[in-house]
Amino acid sequence: MSDTKTGDDKTLGANTKKTLTLKRPGVEQSTVRQNFSHGRTKSVVVETKRKFVKPGDKPEVASVFVQKAPPVQPKVVVPPPEAPKPPPAADRPNIVLSDLSAGEMEARRRALEGSKVREVEDRQRAVDDAKRRQEDDERRKRERDESARRQAEEEARLLAEAESRRRAEEEARRRTPLADLTPDEEDAKPKRTAGGLPPRRIATPELARPQRTKGEEDRRRGKLTLNSATAEEDARARSLSAMRRRQEKFKRAMHNEPREKVMREVILPETITIQDLASRMSERAVDVVKFFMKQGQIMKPGDVIDADTAELVASEFGHTVRRVAEADIEEGVFKAADKPEDLETRPPVVTIMGHVDHGKTSLLDAIRNANVVSGEAGGITQHIGAYQVEKNGHRITFIDTPGHAAFTAMRARGAQATDIAVLVVAADDSVMPQTIESINHAKAAGVPIIVAINKIDKHEADPQKVRAELLRHEVFVESMGGEVLDVEVSATKGTNLDKLLEAILLQAEVLDLKANPDRTSEGVVIEAQLEKGRGAVATVLVQTGTLMIGDIVVAGGEWGRVRAIINDRGEQLKEAGPSMPVEVLGLQSAPRAGDRFATVESEARAREITEYRQRLARDKAVAKHAGQRGSLEQMMSQLQTSGLKEFPLVIKGDVQGSVEAIIAALDKLGTDEVRARIVHSGAGAITESDVSLAETAGAAMIGFNVRANPQARQAAEAAGIEIRYYNIIYNLVDDVKAAMSGLLSPERRETFIGNAEILEIFDITKVGKIAGCRVTEGKVERGAGVRLIRDNVVIHEGTLKTLKRFKDEVSEVPGGQECGMAFQGYEDMRVGDVIECFRVEMVTRTL
């Protein structure tokens, strides 16, 4: 820097070295700090100049404020002016009342009264002020509540305005140059002019913020959230209607207004969930669940109820009900009307029924000239067999049903799918329980009966006894004055088989059986199974129409396209007419025996029907179990009977009918203490998944006419699970019965041994009391249990501590002899008491 600076520059500069200057006399300087807005301050120097005055004139002082640079000298603190002190007590005048005049005394008195009045007014004013403050507090509280309510109503508008202001501020910030400084930054920056003084800051007018009108887009933006602020501009926001609904809901919540009741017409299907029912009624699901709890049932919103229960609930809530049936989807599939001119005569369907081992299958074997019995295990029919024979140019379809008690459902299905029932009764065995059951099935189905009295070649045969016993069950044969045809036959000798076939054809002629072969087929599933390499195989009986290869068939809850049609002799056919039993391949899975089947026009229709049937079966099962579970009384009874023991089983059979028969037979074995629980059952071979299921459930594996594949056998060996194989239902039921008997608790059985009478009581040191007794009945054993009886009342029950005869310990004392006895832990014995001796045995129970 140059040294050619003026004295003022050096004085006002930032140099630490102070130079000597010449000051004008009569000038005084002081420093004052100026305060501005926003907390800014600035130091200024005040110079007091004295004007030169002539003698005799008053001196004038002129103060000039000169802005200087930031101060370098210390601050000058000006103390505040002192308050005037009161004069000392010695200077105050003493006022004496006697010196006052009467006027002054009256003025003093009036002033005193006035002060009292003002004091009363002040107190009253204080009370009024407190009351007014309380009223103000209450008013402010009401205003706050009202403000909170209004704030909720105006929330949407305020949020929209806030969004518009935010956008305006962002726009203003973008337009403001980055080089502009804030006032604080500008003041802090050192600036200097040529005269050493900082330049005066020019105040520039503030930029006007752009005002945006609230358009339709802003008005419908709704609530501003983090997601909406960070989302894309074209993201969809809440609508104005949604905002209005939200405000109305908030108003109802604030005022606790009850919602207006809306009566509706509720459409009810066959099954419906509680949640769906509540939504159709515009009610809360919680209210519907509370209604069920009042009725004593614990339900969940996801539980399924039937249409009757749903109608009751809807009526209780004040709604009207309209029932609809989903079964309309099956219209036109079954029982289509046929024109009389299209009907043609069809072969009769004959079911052979009767008691087990009365010769049903042997009779059919003789009629077919084939050996069917040898193919059945133990000579017992396990399945429904369907065959067709020809006699004098006329065909007859035979259905052979099992006679064992376990196959009741099979006999019922056979009776429903038949035209004529042939009741086989052994001449040497007469009418038996399954014979009676077969008669009842035939009568329930409205099927005419033909009695075949079999085994007439035996010496003990008595056909007349059979006819007489059939009268007890309202089967009146022709020889006894009735209308039922009866034929004496012998399956082994082939006697009178032609007469039996002629009787069947005669009965069929009377029935005049007809069907329309030129239409889509309908019928019934007799049996179904899963076979390796063939898939689902269903034995069906075509009742009307013609079944062809390539037809789309619906059977129960399954459907498929027919790939092959095989008759009873194993021959492949292209079509099957009315009353023909055939095996059908191509279904997706094995249907249930007894299901009806029909041909539909397309796969879409087949899929629609099967899905409806599966859903219907599933919903009905769920509704049934939910009702059983939900009752409070049933829950209490289950808690009381929790001692029930279960024997879990996994059953696989060759055909569906056999599995049903096994399950029905095992259900009959159950008692109040133990029962069989079927974890899983099905038709087909035993697979690895079946073994894993049995392992998880701790169940036994049973295979009926099926075997396990290699993977299942390895899994069973690794898990230590035994797979039991059976081919006769008797053996299976007997083994399961024996296993379930092992779960029964053993029975406590008590055996009387003898009595002894106490004659004397001896008190022996270190031993205790000994009873001297005489055995009056039976004998007394040392290891047996004893009871002390006094006046025919049992006083004590326990065991003997000692049994002596004279001085020797003995194991038993026979009747009529005397002995000494002591009880274990009991000494209150008296003369004349009776000691009863007994033995307890635990006997294993059986079902």
mmCIF file with all atom_site columns, C-alpha atoms in Angstrom, residues 29-36 41-47 64-76 197-198:
data_model
loop_
_atom_site.group_PDB
_atom_site.id
_atom_site.type_symbol
_atom_site.label_atom_id
_atom_site.label_alt_id
_atom_site.label_comp_id
_atom_site.label_asym_id
_atom_site.label_entity_id
_atom_site.label_seq_id
_atom_site.pdbx_PDB_ins_code
_atom_site.Cartn_x
_atom_site.Cartn_y
_atom_site.Cartn_z
_atom_site.occupancy
_atom_site.B_iso_or_equiv
_atom_site.pdbx_formal_charge
_atom_site.auth_seq_id
_atom_site.auth_comp_id
_atom_site.auth_asym_id
_atom_site.auth_atom_id
_atom_site.pdbx_PDB_model_num
ATOM 1  C CA . GLN A 1 29  ? -16.567 13.033 20.040 1.00 0.00 ? 29  GLN A CA 1
ATOM 2  C CA . SER A 1 30  ? -18.483 10.027 21.410 1.00 0.00 ? 30  SER A CA 1
ATOM 3  C CA . THR A 1 31  ? -19.650 6.671  19.989 1.00 0.00 ? 31  THR A CA 1
ATOM 4  C CA . VAL A 1 32  ? -23.311 5.520  19.865 1.00 0.00 ? 32  VAL A CA 1
ATOM 5  C CA . ARG A 1 33  ? -24.573 2.088  18.628 1.00 0.00 ? 33  ARG A CA 1
ATOM 6  C CA . GLN A 1 34  ? -27.595 2.208  16.351 1.00 0.00 ? 34  GLN A CA 1
ATOM 7  C CA . ASN A 1 35  ? -30.079 -0.724 16.320 1.00 0.00 ? 35  ASN A CA 1
ATOM 8  C CA . PHE A 1 36  ? -31.961 -1.722 13.167 1.00 0.00 ? 36  PHE A CA 1
ATOM 9  C CA . THR A 1 41  ? -26.537 -2.965 14.646 1.00 0.00 ? 41  THR A CA 1
ATOM 10 C CA . LYS A 1 42  ? -24.161 -0.183 13.502 1.00 0.00 ? 42  LYS A CA 1
ATOM 11 C CA . SER A 1 43  ? -21.780 2.043  15.439 1.00 0.00 ? 43  SER A CA 1
ATOM 12 C CA . VAL A 1 44  ? -21.743 5.817  14.743 1.00 0.00 ? 44  VAL A CA 1
ATOM 13 C CA . VAL A 1 45  ? -19.585 8.667  16.079 1.00 0.00 ? 45  VAL A CA 1
ATOM 14 C CA . VAL A 1 46  ? -21.287 11.708 17.562 1.00 0.00 ? 46  VAL A CA 1
ATOM 15 C CA . GLU A 1 47  ? -19.322 14.976 17.319 1.00 0.00 ? 47  GLU A CA 1
ATOM 16 C CA . VAL A 1 64  ? -23.839 16.110 14.106 1.00 0.00 ? 64  VAL A CA 1
ATOM 17 C CA . PHE A 1 65  ? -24.225 12.357 13.464 1.00 0.00 ? 65  PHE A CA 1
ATOM 18 C CA . VAL A 1 66  ? -21.479 11.151 11.259 1.00 0.00 ? 66  VAL A CA 1
ATOM 19 C CA . GLN A 1 67  ? -21.362 7.576  10.031 1.00 0.00 ? 67  GLN A CA 1
ATOM 20 C CA . LYS A 1 68  ? -17.984 6.006  10.615 1.00 0.00 ? 68  LYS A CA 1
ATOM 21 C CA . ALA A 1 69  ? -16.378 2.707  9.867  1.00 0.00 ? 69  ALA A CA 1
ATOM 22 C CA . PRO A 1 70  ? -16.765 -0.225 12.317 1.00 0.00 ? 70  PRO A CA 1
ATOM 23 C CA . PRO A 1 71  ? -15.564 0.941  15.729 1.00 0.00 ? 71  PRO A CA 1
ATOM 24 C CA . VAL A 1 72  ? -12.051 0.377  16.857 1.00 0.00 ? 72  VAL A CA 1
ATOM 25 C CA . GLN A 1 73  ? -12.334 2.145  20.219 1.00 0.00 ? 73  GLN A CA 1
ATOM 26 C CA . PRO A 1 74  ? -14.102 0.594  23.237 1.00 0.00 ? 74  PRO A CA 1
ATOM 27 C CA . LYS A 1 75  ? -17.792 1.123  23.762 1.00 0.00 ? 75  LYS A CA 1
ATOM 28 C CA . VAL A 1 76  ? -18.992 4.059  25.873 1.00 0.00 ? 76  VAL A CA 1
ATOM 29 C CA . LEU A 1 197 ? -17.779 5.573  4.313  1.00 0.00 ? 197 LEU A CA 1
ATOM 30 C CA . PRO A 1 198 ? -19.784 2.495  3.245  1.00 0.00 ? 198 PRO A CA 1
#
